[in-house]
Coordinates of C-alpha atoms in Angstrom, one line a residue:
Chain P
M1 CA 110.5 179.0 74.9
P2 CA 109.0 180.0 71.6
R3 CA 106.4 177.3 70.4
L4 CA 108.5 176.7 67.3
V5 CA 111.6 175.9 69.2
V6 CA 109.9 173.5 71.4
F7 CA 108.5 171.9 68.4
L8 CA 111.8 171.6 66.6
L9 CA 113.3 170.1 69.9
G10 CA 110.6 167.5 70.0
F11 CA 111.5 167.0 66.2
G12 CA 115.2 166.5 66.5
I13 CA 114.9 164.5 69.5
G14 CA 112.3 162.0 67.9
L15 CA 114.3 161.8 64.8
A16 CA 117.7 160.9 66.5
G17 CA 116.0 158.7 69.2
D18 CA 113.9 156.9 66.4
A19 CA 117.0 156.5 64.4
T20 CA 118.5 154.4 67.2
H21 CA 115.4 152.3 67.6
V22 CA 115.6 151.3 63.8
A23 CA 119.2 151.0 63.9
S24 CA 119.3 148.6 66.7
G25 CA 116.2 146.7 65.4
T26 CA 114.2 147.4 68.2
T27 CA 111.4 149.0 66.0
A28 CA 110.6 148.6 62.1
Y29 CA 108.4 150.5 59.8
D30 CA 106.3 148.5 57.5
W31 CA 104.2 150.4 55.3
D32 CA 106.3 150.7 51.8
G33 CA 106.3 154.0 49.8
V34 CA 106.4 156.5 52.8
P35 CA 109.2 158.6 52.5
T36 CA 112.0 158.5 55.2
L37 CA 114.0 161.1 57.0
W38 CA 117.2 159.6 58.3
N39 CA 115.8 156.2 59.5
S40 CA 112.2 157.2 60.4
A41 CA 109.1 157.1 58.2
I42 CA 108.6 161.1 57.4
W43 CA 105.5 161.3 59.6
F44 CA 107.2 160.2 62.8
P45 CA 109.5 163.2 63.8
F46 CA 106.5 165.7 63.2
V47 CA 104.1 163.8 65.3
V48 CA 106.9 163.5 68.2
G49 CA 107.3 167.4 67.8
L50 CA 103.5 168.1 68.3
A51 CA 103.4 165.8 71.0
V52 CA 106.3 167.7 72.8
L53 CA 104.4 170.8 72.1
G54 CA 101.2 169.2 73.3
A55 CA 102.8 168.3 76.7
A56 CA 104.4 171.5 76.9
E57 CA 101.2 173.3 76.2
A58 CA 99.6 171.3 79.2
G59 CA 102.3 172.3 81.3
R60 CA 101.9 176.1 80.5
R61 CA 98.4 175.7 81.5
L62 CA 99.4 174.3 84.6
D63 CA 101.5 177.3 85.4
L64 CA 104.7 175.3 84.8
P65 CA 107.5 175.5 85.1
A66 CA 107.3 176.3 88.9
R67 CA 110.7 178.1 88.6
A68 CA 112.5 179.8 85.6
R69 CA 114.6 177.6 83.5
T70 CA 117.4 178.5 81.4
R71 CA 118.4 177.8 78.0
I72 CA 121.0 175.6 79.4
D73 CA 118.7 173.8 81.8
V74 CA 116.5 173.0 78.4
V75 CA 119.9 171.7 76.5
I76 CA 120.4 169.5 79.7
G77 CA 117.0 168.2 80.0
A78 CA 116.8 167.5 76.1
A79 CA 119.9 165.7 76.0
V80 CA 119.3 163.5 79.1
V81 CA 116.1 162.6 77.4
L82 CA 117.7 161.6 74.1
A83 CA 120.4 159.7 76.1
L84 CA 117.7 157.7 77.7
Y85 CA 115.9 157.0 74.4
A86 CA 119.3 155.9 72.9
L87 CA 119.8 153.5 76.0
T88 CA 116.4 151.9 75.4
A89 CA 117.8 151.1 71.9
T90 CA 120.7 148.8 73.7
L91 CA 118.0 146.8 75.9
R92 CA 116.7 144.2 73.4
D93 CA 118.4 141.4 75.1
Q94 CA 117.4 142.4 78.6
P95 CA 114.6 141.0 80.5
A96 CA 111.5 143.4 81.0
T97 CA 112.0 143.5 84.6
V98 CA 115.8 144.9 84.1
S99 CA 114.8 147.4 81.4
V100 CA 111.8 148.8 83.2
V101 CA 113.4 149.1 86.6
L102 CA 116.4 150.8 84.8
C103 CA 114.4 153.2 82.7
G104 CA 111.8 153.7 85.3
A105 CA 114.5 154.7 88.0
I106 CA 116.1 157.0 85.4
A107 CA 112.8 158.6 84.5
V108 CA 111.9 159.3 88.2
A109 CA 115.4 160.9 88.7
V110 CA 114.5 163.1 85.5
W111 CA 111.3 164.4 86.7
A112 CA 112.8 165.0 90.3
W113 CA 115.6 166.9 88.9
W114 CA 114.1 168.9 86.3
G115 CA 111.0 170.1 88.2
P116 CA 109.5 167.9 91.1
T117 CA 105.9 169.2 91.2
T118 CA 102.5 167.4 91.4
R119 CA 101.6 169.0 88.1
S120 CA 104.7 168.2 86.1
L121 CA 104.2 164.5 87.7
A122 CA 100.4 164.9 86.0
V123 CA 102.0 165.8 82.6
A124 CA 104.6 163.1 82.8
A125 CA 102.0 160.5 83.9
G126 CA 99.7 161.5 81.1
A127 CA 102.3 161.1 78.6
A128 CA 103.3 157.9 80.0
I129 CA 99.8 156.7 79.2
L130 CA 99.0 158.4 76.1
G131 CA 102.2 157.8 74.2
P132 CA 102.4 154.1 74.5
V133 CA 98.6 153.9 73.5
A134 CA 99.0 155.9 70.5
E135 CA 102.0 153.7 69.6
M136 CA 99.7 150.6 70.1
G137 CA 97.6 152.2 67.7
V138 CA 100.1 152.8 65.3
V139 CA 101.2 149.1 65.9
A140 CA 97.3 148.0 65.4
S141 CA 97.4 150.1 62.2
G142 CA 99.9 147.9 60.6
A143 CA 102.2 150.8 60.1
A144 CA 105.1 149.9 62.3
H145 CA 106.0 147.1 64.9
Y146 CA 108.4 146.4 67.7
A147 CA 110.9 143.5 67.7
S148 CA 109.5 140.2 69.2
D149 CA 111.7 140.6 72.1
S150 CA 110.4 144.4 73.0
D151 CA 106.8 144.1 72.2
S152 CA 105.3 142.6 75.4
L153 CA 103.2 145.7 76.7
G154 CA 100.3 145.1 73.9
G155 CA 102.8 145.4 71.0
V156 CA 105.1 148.0 72.4
A157 CA 108.2 148.0 74.4
P158 CA 107.7 147.4 78.0
W159 CA 110.0 150.3 79.0
L160 CA 108.1 152.8 76.8
P161 CA 106.1 154.5 79.4
C162 CA 109.2 155.2 81.4
L163 CA 110.6 156.7 78.2
Y164 CA 107.3 159.2 77.7
F165 CA 107.2 159.7 81.5
A166 CA 110.6 161.3 81.4
A167 CA 110.1 163.2 78.2
G168 CA 106.8 164.4 79.4
A169 CA 108.4 165.7 82.4
V170 CA 110.8 167.8 80.6
A171 CA 108.4 168.8 78.2
S172 CA 106.2 170.3 80.6
G173 CA 108.4 172.9 81.8
V174 CA 109.6 174.2 78.5
L175 CA 106.8 176.9 77.5
G176 CA 107.4 179.3 80.4
P177 CA 109.6 182.3 80.4
L178 CA 113.5 181.4 80.0
T179 CA 116.1 183.3 82.0
G180 CA 119.2 184.2 80.5
A181 CA 121.4 183.6 83.4
R182 CA 122.1 180.4 85.4
A183 CA 121.6 182.4 88.5
A184 CA 118.0 183.2 87.9
S185 CA 117.1 179.5 87.4
K186 CA 117.2 179.2 91.1
P187 CA 114.3 179.8 93.5
L188 CA 113.8 183.6 93.9
T189 CA 113.4 183.0 97.5
T190 CA 116.6 181.9 99.5
T191 CA 117.1 180.9 103.2
G192 CA 119.4 182.7 105.5
Chain A
M1 CA 144.0 173.3 90.4
P2 CA 147.8 172.9 90.1
R3 CA 149.0 171.7 86.9
L4 CA 150.4 168.6 88.3
V5 CA 147.1 167.4 89.7
V6 CA 145.4 168.1 86.5
F7 CA 148.1 165.8 84.6
L8 CA 147.8 163.0 87.1
L9 CA 143.9 163.2 86.6
G10 CA 144.1 162.6 83.0
F11 CA 146.9 160.2 83.7
G12 CA 144.5 158.4 85.9
I13 CA 141.4 158.6 83.7
G14 CA 143.4 157.5 80.8
L15 CA 144.8 154.6 82.5
A16 CA 141.5 153.4 83.8
G17 CA 139.5 154.2 81.0
D18 CA 142.0 152.7 78.5
A19 CA 142.1 149.5 80.6
T20 CA 138.2 149.1 80.1
H21 CA 138.7 149.3 76.1
V22 CA 141.5 146.7 76.2
A23 CA 139.6 144.6 78.5
S24 CA 136.6 144.8 76.3
G25 CA 138.6 144.3 73.1
T26 CA 137.5 147.5 71.8
T27 CA 141.5 148.5 71.3
A28 CA 144.6 146.4 71.2
Y29 CA 148.2 147.4 71.3
D30 CA 150.2 146.1 68.4
W31 CA 153.7 146.9 69.1
D32 CA 155.7 144.0 70.9
G33 CA 158.4 145.0 73.5
V34 CA 156.7 148.2 74.7
P35 CA 156.3 148.1 78.6
T36 CA 152.7 147.9 79.9
L37 CA 151.2 149.7 82.9
W38 CA 147.8 148.2 84.0
N39 CA 146.4 147.1 80.2
S40 CA 148.1 150.0 78.3
A41 CA 151.0 150.6 76.7
I42 CA 153.4 152.6 78.8
W43 CA 153.1 155.9 76.9
F44 CA 149.3 156.0 76.6
P45 CA 148.5 157.4 80.1
F46 CA 151.0 160.2 79.8
V47 CA 150.0 161.1 76.5
V48 CA 146.4 161.5 78.0
G49 CA 147.8 163.3 80.8
L50 CA 149.5 166.0 78.8
A51 CA 146.5 166.2 76.3
V52 CA 144.4 167.1 79.6
L53 CA 146.7 169.4 80.5
G54 CA 146.9 171.1 77.1
A55 CA 142.8 171.3 77.1
A56 CA 142.9 172.7 80.4
E57 CA 145.6 175.4 79.5
A58 CA 143.7 176.2 76.5
G59 CA 140.8 176.9 78.9
R60 CA 142.7 178.8 81.2
R61 CA 144.0 181.1 78.5
L62 CA 140.2 181.7 77.5
D63 CA 139.4 182.8 80.9
L64 CA 137.8 179.6 81.9
P65 CA 136.1 178.6 84.0
A66 CA 133.6 181.2 83.9
R67 CA 132.6 180.4 87.6
A68 CA 134.9 179.1 90.3
R69 CA 134.7 175.3 90.9
T70 CA 135.3 173.4 93.9
R71 CA 137.4 170.3 94.3
I72 CA 134.2 168.3 94.5
D73 CA 132.9 169.7 91.2
V74 CA 136.3 168.3 89.6
V75 CA 135.8 165.0 91.4
I76 CA 132.4 164.9 90.0
G77 CA 133.4 166.1 86.5
A78 CA 136.2 163.6 86.2
A79 CA 134.3 160.7 87.5
V80 CA 131.5 161.3 84.8
V81 CA 134.0 161.3 82.1
L82 CA 135.4 158.1 83.4
A83 CA 132.0 156.6 83.4
L84 CA 131.4 157.8 79.9
Y85 CA 134.7 156.2 79.0
A86 CA 133.7 152.8 80.5
L87 CA 130.5 153.0 78.8
T88 CA 131.8 153.2 75.5
A89 CA 133.7 149.7 76.3
T90 CA 130.2 148.3 76.5
L91 CA 129.0 149.4 72.9
R92 CA 131.2 147.1 71.0
D93 CA 127.9 145.0 69.8
Q94 CA 125.9 148.6 69.1
P95 CA 125.1 149.8 65.5
A96 CA 127.2 153.3 65.0
T97 CA 123.8 155.0 65.2
V98 CA 123.1 153.9 68.5
S99 CA 126.4 154.7 70.4
V100 CA 126.9 157.8 68.6
V101 CA 123.4 159.5 69.5
L102 CA 123.8 157.8 73.3
C103 CA 127.7 159.2 73.7
G104 CA 126.6 162.3 71.9
A105 CA 123.7 163.0 74.0
I106 CA 125.6 162.4 77.4
A107 CA 128.5 164.7 76.2
V108 CA 126.3 167.5 75.6
A109 CA 124.6 167.1 78.7
V110 CA 128.1 167.1 80.6
W111 CA 129.3 170.0 78.6
A112 CA 126.1 171.9 79.7
W113 CA 126.1 170.8 83.1
W114 CA 129.8 171.7 83.8
G115 CA 130.3 175.0 82.2
P116 CA 128.2 175.7 79.2
T117 CA 129.9 178.7 77.6
T118 CA 131.0 179.3 74.1
R119 CA 134.8 179.2 75.1
S120 CA 134.5 175.8 76.7
L121 CA 132.3 174.8 73.5
A122 CA 135.3 175.6 71.5
V123 CA 137.7 173.6 73.8
A124 CA 135.4 170.6 73.7
A125 CA 135.0 170.8 69.8
G126 CA 138.8 171.1 69.3
A127 CA 139.4 168.1 71.4
A128 CA 136.5 166.2 69.6
I129 CA 138.4 166.8 66.4
L130 CA 142.1 166.5 67.4
G131 CA 141.9 163.7 69.8
P132 CA 140.3 161.3 67.1
V133 CA 142.7 162.5 64.6
A134 CA 145.5 161.8 66.8
E135 CA 144.3 158.4 67.6
M136 CA 144.0 157.9 63.6
G137 CA 147.6 158.6 63.3
V138 CA 148.5 156.2 65.9
V139 CA 146.5 153.4 64.1
A140 CA 148.2 154.4 61.0
S141 CA 151.5 154.1 62.8
G142 CA 150.7 150.4 63.4
A143 CA 151.1 150.9 67.3
A144 CA 147.3 149.9 68.1
H145 CA 144.0 149.3 66.4
Y146 CA 140.3 149.3 67.0
A147 CA 138.3 146.0 66.9
S148 CA 136.8 145.5 63.2
D149 CA 133.4 146.3 64.8
S150 CA 134.5 149.8 66.2
D151 CA 136.7 151.1 63.6
S152 CA 134.2 152.9 61.2
L153 CA 135.6 156.6 61.7
G154 CA 138.7 156.2 59.7
G155 CA 140.1 153.4 61.8
V156 CA 138.9 154.8 65.2
A157 CA 135.5 154.3 66.9
P158 CA 132.5 156.6 65.7
W159 CA 131.8 157.5 69.4
L160 CA 135.2 158.5 69.8
P161 CA 134.7 162.3 69.2
C162 CA 131.8 162.3 71.8
L163 CA 134.4 161.0 74.4
Y164 CA 137.0 163.7 73.7
F165 CA 134.1 166.3 73.5
A166 CA 133.2 165.6 77.2
A167 CA 136.5 165.3 78.5
G168 CA 137.7 168.6 76.8
A169 CA 134.7 170.4 78.2
V170 CA 135.5 169.4 81.7
A171 CA 139.3 169.9 81.3
S172 CA 138.9 173.5 80.1
G173 CA 137.5 174.5 83.5
V174 CA 140.0 172.7 85.9
L175 CA 143.1 175.3 85.7
G176 CA 141.1 178.3 87.4
P177 CA 141.2 178.8 91.0
L178 CA 139.3 176.6 93.1
T179 CA 136.9 177.5 95.8
G180 CA 136.9 175.3 98.9
A181 CA 133.2 175.7 99.7
R182 CA 130.4 174.3 97.5
A183 CA 128.3 177.5 98.1
A184 CA 131.0 179.6 96.4
S185 CA 130.6 177.4 93.5
K186 CA 127.5 179.5 92.6
P187 CA 127.4 182.6 90.7
L188 CA 128.3 185.5 92.6
T189 CA 125.2 187.5 91.7
T190 CA 121.9 186.2 92.8
T191 CA 118.4 187.1 92.1
G192 CA 115.8 188.4 94.5
Chain I
M1 CA 113.2 161.6 107.5
P2 CA 111.5 158.9 109.8
R3 CA 113.1 155.7 110.6
L4 CA 110.2 153.6 109.1
V5 CA 110.2 155.5 105.9
V6 CA 114.2 154.9 105.5
F7 CA 113.7 151.3 106.1
L8 CA 110.6 151.0 103.6
L9 CA 112.8 153.0 101.0
G10 CA 115.8 150.4 101.4
F11 CA 112.9 147.6 101.2
G12 CA 111.7 148.9 98.0
I13 CA 115.0 149.3 96.4
G14 CA 116.4 146.0 97.7
L15 CA 113.2 144.1 96.3
A16 CA 113.2 146.2 92.9
G17 CA 117.0 145.8 92.4
D18 CA 117.0 142.3 93.5
A19 CA 114.3 141.6 91.1
T20 CA 116.5 142.8 88.1
H21 CA 119.5 140.5 89.1
V22 CA 117.1 137.4 89.6
A23 CA 115.4 138.3 86.1
S24 CA 119.1 138.6 84.3
G25 CA 120.4 135.5 86.0
T26 CA 123.0 137.4 87.9
T27 CA 122.1 135.7 91.0
A28 CA 119.7 133.0 91.9
Y29 CA 118.3 131.5 95.3
D30 CA 118.9 127.9 96.4
W31 CA 117.1 127.2 99.3
D32 CA 113.5 125.6 98.8
G33 CA 110.5 126.2 100.5
V34 CA 111.4 130.0 101.4
P35 CA 108.4 132.1 100.4
T36 CA 109.3 134.7 97.5
L37 CA 108.3 138.4 97.2
W38 CA 108.4 139.3 93.5
N39 CA 111.8 137.7 92.5
S40 CA 113.4 137.9 96.2
A41 CA 113.4 135.2 99.1
I42 CA 111.5 136.7 101.3
W43 CA 113.9 137.7 103.9
F44 CA 116.0 139.9 101.2
P45 CA 114.2 143.1 101.3
F46 CA 113.8 143.0 105.1
V47 CA 117.6 142.7 105.6
V48 CA 118.4 145.5 102.9
G49 CA 115.9 147.6 104.6
L50 CA 117.5 147.1 108.0
A51 CA 121.0 147.7 106.5
V52 CA 119.9 151.1 104.8
L53 CA 118.6 151.9 108.1
G54 CA 121.9 150.9 109.8
A55 CA 123.8 152.9 107.1
A56 CA 121.4 156.2 108.2
E57 CA 121.8 155.7 111.7
A58 CA 125.7 155.5 111.4
G59 CA 125.4 158.7 109.3
R60 CA 123.1 160.4 111.8
R61 CA 125.6 159.6 114.9
L62 CA 128.3 161.4 112.5
D63 CA 126.2 164.5 112.1
L64 CA 125.3 164.0 108.7
P65 CA 124.0 165.1 106.3
A66 CA 126.3 168.1 106.5
R67 CA 123.5 170.1 105.0
A68 CA 119.7 169.6 104.9
R69 CA 118.3 167.7 102.2
T70 CA 114.7 167.9 100.8
R71 CA 112.3 165.1 100.1
I72 CA 113.0 165.4 96.5
D73 CA 116.8 165.2 97.0
V74 CA 116.0 161.7 98.7
V75 CA 114.0 160.7 95.7
I76 CA 116.8 161.5 93.1
G77 CA 119.3 159.6 95.4
A78 CA 117.1 156.8 95.8
A79 CA 116.3 156.7 92.3
V80 CA 120.1 157.1 91.0
V81 CA 121.0 154.2 93.5
L82 CA 118.2 151.8 91.9
A83 CA 119.2 152.9 88.6
L84 CA 122.8 151.9 89.3
Y85 CA 121.6 148.4 90.8
A86 CA 119.5 147.8 87.4
L87 CA 122.6 148.8 85.5
T88 CA 124.7 146.2 87.2
A89 CA 122.1 143.5 86.1
T90 CA 123.0 144.3 82.4
L91 CA 126.8 143.7 83.2
R92 CA 127.0 139.9 83.1
D93 CA 128.7 139.7 79.8
Q94 CA 131.3 142.5 80.6
P95 CA 134.6 141.8 81.8
A96 CA 135.4 142.7 85.5
T97 CA 137.6 145.6 84.5
V98 CA 134.7 147.3 82.4
S99 CA 131.9 146.6 85.0
V100 CA 134.2 147.5 88.0
V101 CA 135.5 151.0 86.4
L102 CA 132.1 151.8 85.2
C103 CA 130.1 151.2 88.5
G104 CA 133.0 152.6 90.4
A105 CA 133.1 155.7 88.7
I106 CA 129.4 156.1 89.0
A107 CA 129.6 155.4 92.5
V108 CA 132.2 158.2 93.2
A109 CA 129.9 160.7 91.3
V110 CA 126.8 159.8 93.3
W111 CA 129.1 160.3 96.5
A112 CA 130.3 163.6 95.6
W113 CA 127.0 164.9 94.5
W114 CA 124.9 163.6 97.2
G115 CA 127.3 164.7 100.2
P116 CA 130.8 165.0 99.5
T117 CA 132.4 165.1 103.3
T118 CA 134.9 162.4 105.0
R119 CA 132.0 161.4 107.1
S120 CA 129.9 160.1 104.5
L121 CA 133.0 158.8 102.5
A122 CA 133.4 156.5 105.8
V123 CA 129.7 155.3 105.8
A124 CA 130.1 154.5 102.1
A125 CA 133.5 152.6 102.4
G126 CA 132.1 150.8 105.3
A127 CA 129.1 149.8 103.4
A128 CA 131.3 148.9 100.3
I129 CA 133.2 146.3 102.7
L130 CA 130.6 145.0 105.0
G131 CA 127.8 144.5 102.2
P132 CA 129.7 142.1 100.0
V133 CA 131.4 140.5 103.1
A134 CA 127.8 139.6 104.2
E135 CA 127.0 138.7 100.8
M136 CA 129.7 136.2 100.9
G137 CA 128.5 135.0 103.9
V138 CA 124.9 134.3 102.2
V139 CA 126.9 132.4 99.3
A140 CA 128.9 130.3 101.7
S141 CA 125.9 129.2 103.6
G142 CA 124.0 127.9 100.5
A143 CA 121.0 130.3 100.5
A144 CA 122.0 132.0 97.0
H145 CA 124.8 132.0 94.6
Y146 CA 125.8 134.5 91.6
A147 CA 126.3 133.3 88.2
S148 CA 129.7 131.9 87.4
D149 CA 130.4 135.0 85.1
S150 CA 129.8 137.5 88.1
D151 CA 131.2 135.6 91.3
S152 CA 135.1 136.7 90.9
L153 CA 135.0 138.4 94.1
G154 CA 134.9 135.8 96.7
G155 CA 131.8 134.3 95.3
V156 CA 130.1 137.8 94.7
A157 CA 130.1 140.1 92.0
P158 CA 133.2 142.1 91.5
W159 CA 131.1 145.5 91.0
L160 CA 129.4 144.7 94.3
P161 CA 131.5 147.1 96.5
C162 CA 130.4 150.0 94.0
L163 CA 127.1 149.6 94.4
Y164 CA 127.2 149.3 98.3
F165 CA 129.4 152.2 98.1
A166 CA 126.8 154.5 96.4
A167 CA 124.0 153.3 98.5
G168 CA 125.8 153.7 101.5
A169 CA 126.7 157.5 100.6
V170 CA 123.2 158.1 100.1
A171 CA 121.7 156.3 103.0
S172 CA 124.3 158.3 105.4
G173 CA 122.5 161.5 104.8
V174 CA 118.7 160.5 104.8
L175 CA 118.1 160.4 108.8
G176 CA 118.6 164.1 109.4
P177 CA 115.9 166.7 109.3
L178 CA 114.3 167.4 105.9
T179 CA 113.6 170.6 104.6
G180 CA 110.4 171.1 102.6
A181 CA 111.6 173.6 100.1
R182 CA 114.4 173.1 97.4
A183 CA 115.8 176.5 98.3
A184 CA 116.5 175.4 101.6
S185 CA 118.7 172.5 100.5
K186 CA 121.6 174.7 99.5
P187 CA 124.1 176.0 102.0
L188 CA 122.9 178.5 104.4
T189 CA 125.5 180.7 104.0
T190 CA 125.9 182.6 100.5
T191 CA 128.6 184.5 99.0
G192 CA 128.3 188.0 97.4

């Protein structure tokens, strides 16, 4: 998929997902005077788009995806990640144990469904670390904060690594060649 | 699949899904003296069954499904739509931004998984418009109403188009020939 | 998959899932002096591991799985069951109609996706009966109890059979031979 499309996909998911977090009060922006786009500070969707592009580039250098994907596969992957993003906006009143196990199990299923290789696991794990650490930096800078019921992981939400894990897993496989037909998304070798 | 089975499938999903909406207080019936079935006014599941049959008929005239489905595919599709229906019953306390993004992302994933063609998109989009408009008519007639926290889309719930979209996408592909074996649900042309 | 791995899989899912139930207050242990592991009484994950092994053994004797699965299929199945387990921990404030229809629809989808045979249905249905009955025995013994908003099925939660159904469906297919490649998880006969 072209890099611009990958960036725009990340931009759109970041924008819509962040809108759910702000609407639910899970997160809030704290700097005055920053222009907003939907519910986000203007810089947020650009950063997410670039981060998704970075994960996709990392995947491409690792020869991902291991099998060709179709445009429709990418639509499903993006929709599932956005659904998980929105789901996290509904978890403010849940204990961390519940939200982390729920989002973690979904994230593992997304990785295993999308492209279960050690290399995509590496990209997903990298995203699960770097993403929350970067958000801790944002929180420390005073630009934004998580609600007091959702900030137990160094100022960010405890389920945040799970969301980045799922997003990183899917992103790692979107820069390879896409095939036009669904049939071609299957392994090229078949048994029997 | 036979038309009677399609009608009964819609009847059953409408009955069970509506039971969750009434139980959660998302919707309520307002006319006295109408017999009830489970939690619904007696006419509701019949209307849903006919609507599903209509979407299925529209899909058949558009030569859907694009690839043959199995009975099991239909079971999965129906179960996923019912799960989304029941999920909407849990969203009363969520901001519209959260519920719409969540249900919208799931609906897109359902469409893309089930049968991602422009024609099924047309049927799904038609259902997403006609269904809520019809329900607005029901609300305007005084026969039923949505809870005050779930009526921001002209008297109906803001996520309602997403639910109809997913249901329409699946319904559009159920009147074609079913194949008995799972293998045959795959494209007839394979690569390699 | 080796029996020890199946046992450990059940052990782990039981441990993590039960942690969500205890954290949400859905269930509580009542006997003092029993050692705990994470949030569970120490015996709980062992019992779940053995129960999963029993369901797997029942499936193996019924010649399940009907088609070979990969390790990744098992990862997805286990993750989905754990996600459903954690989802039930978020349903305390939902009417039984909502929680049962939601979990029931997901459980049917899991069965149909994982291995839709009459034999796996039998194992799943057996689990859906025996599991809750066993938990009713635990409750009657005074070792544990469900919260008063989640005990309407003879002392256990009304959605509990759905969770056991999904777990039983997946468990019924994990003791057969696994294939190493994803391609081989498909039917050995192909059309065209």
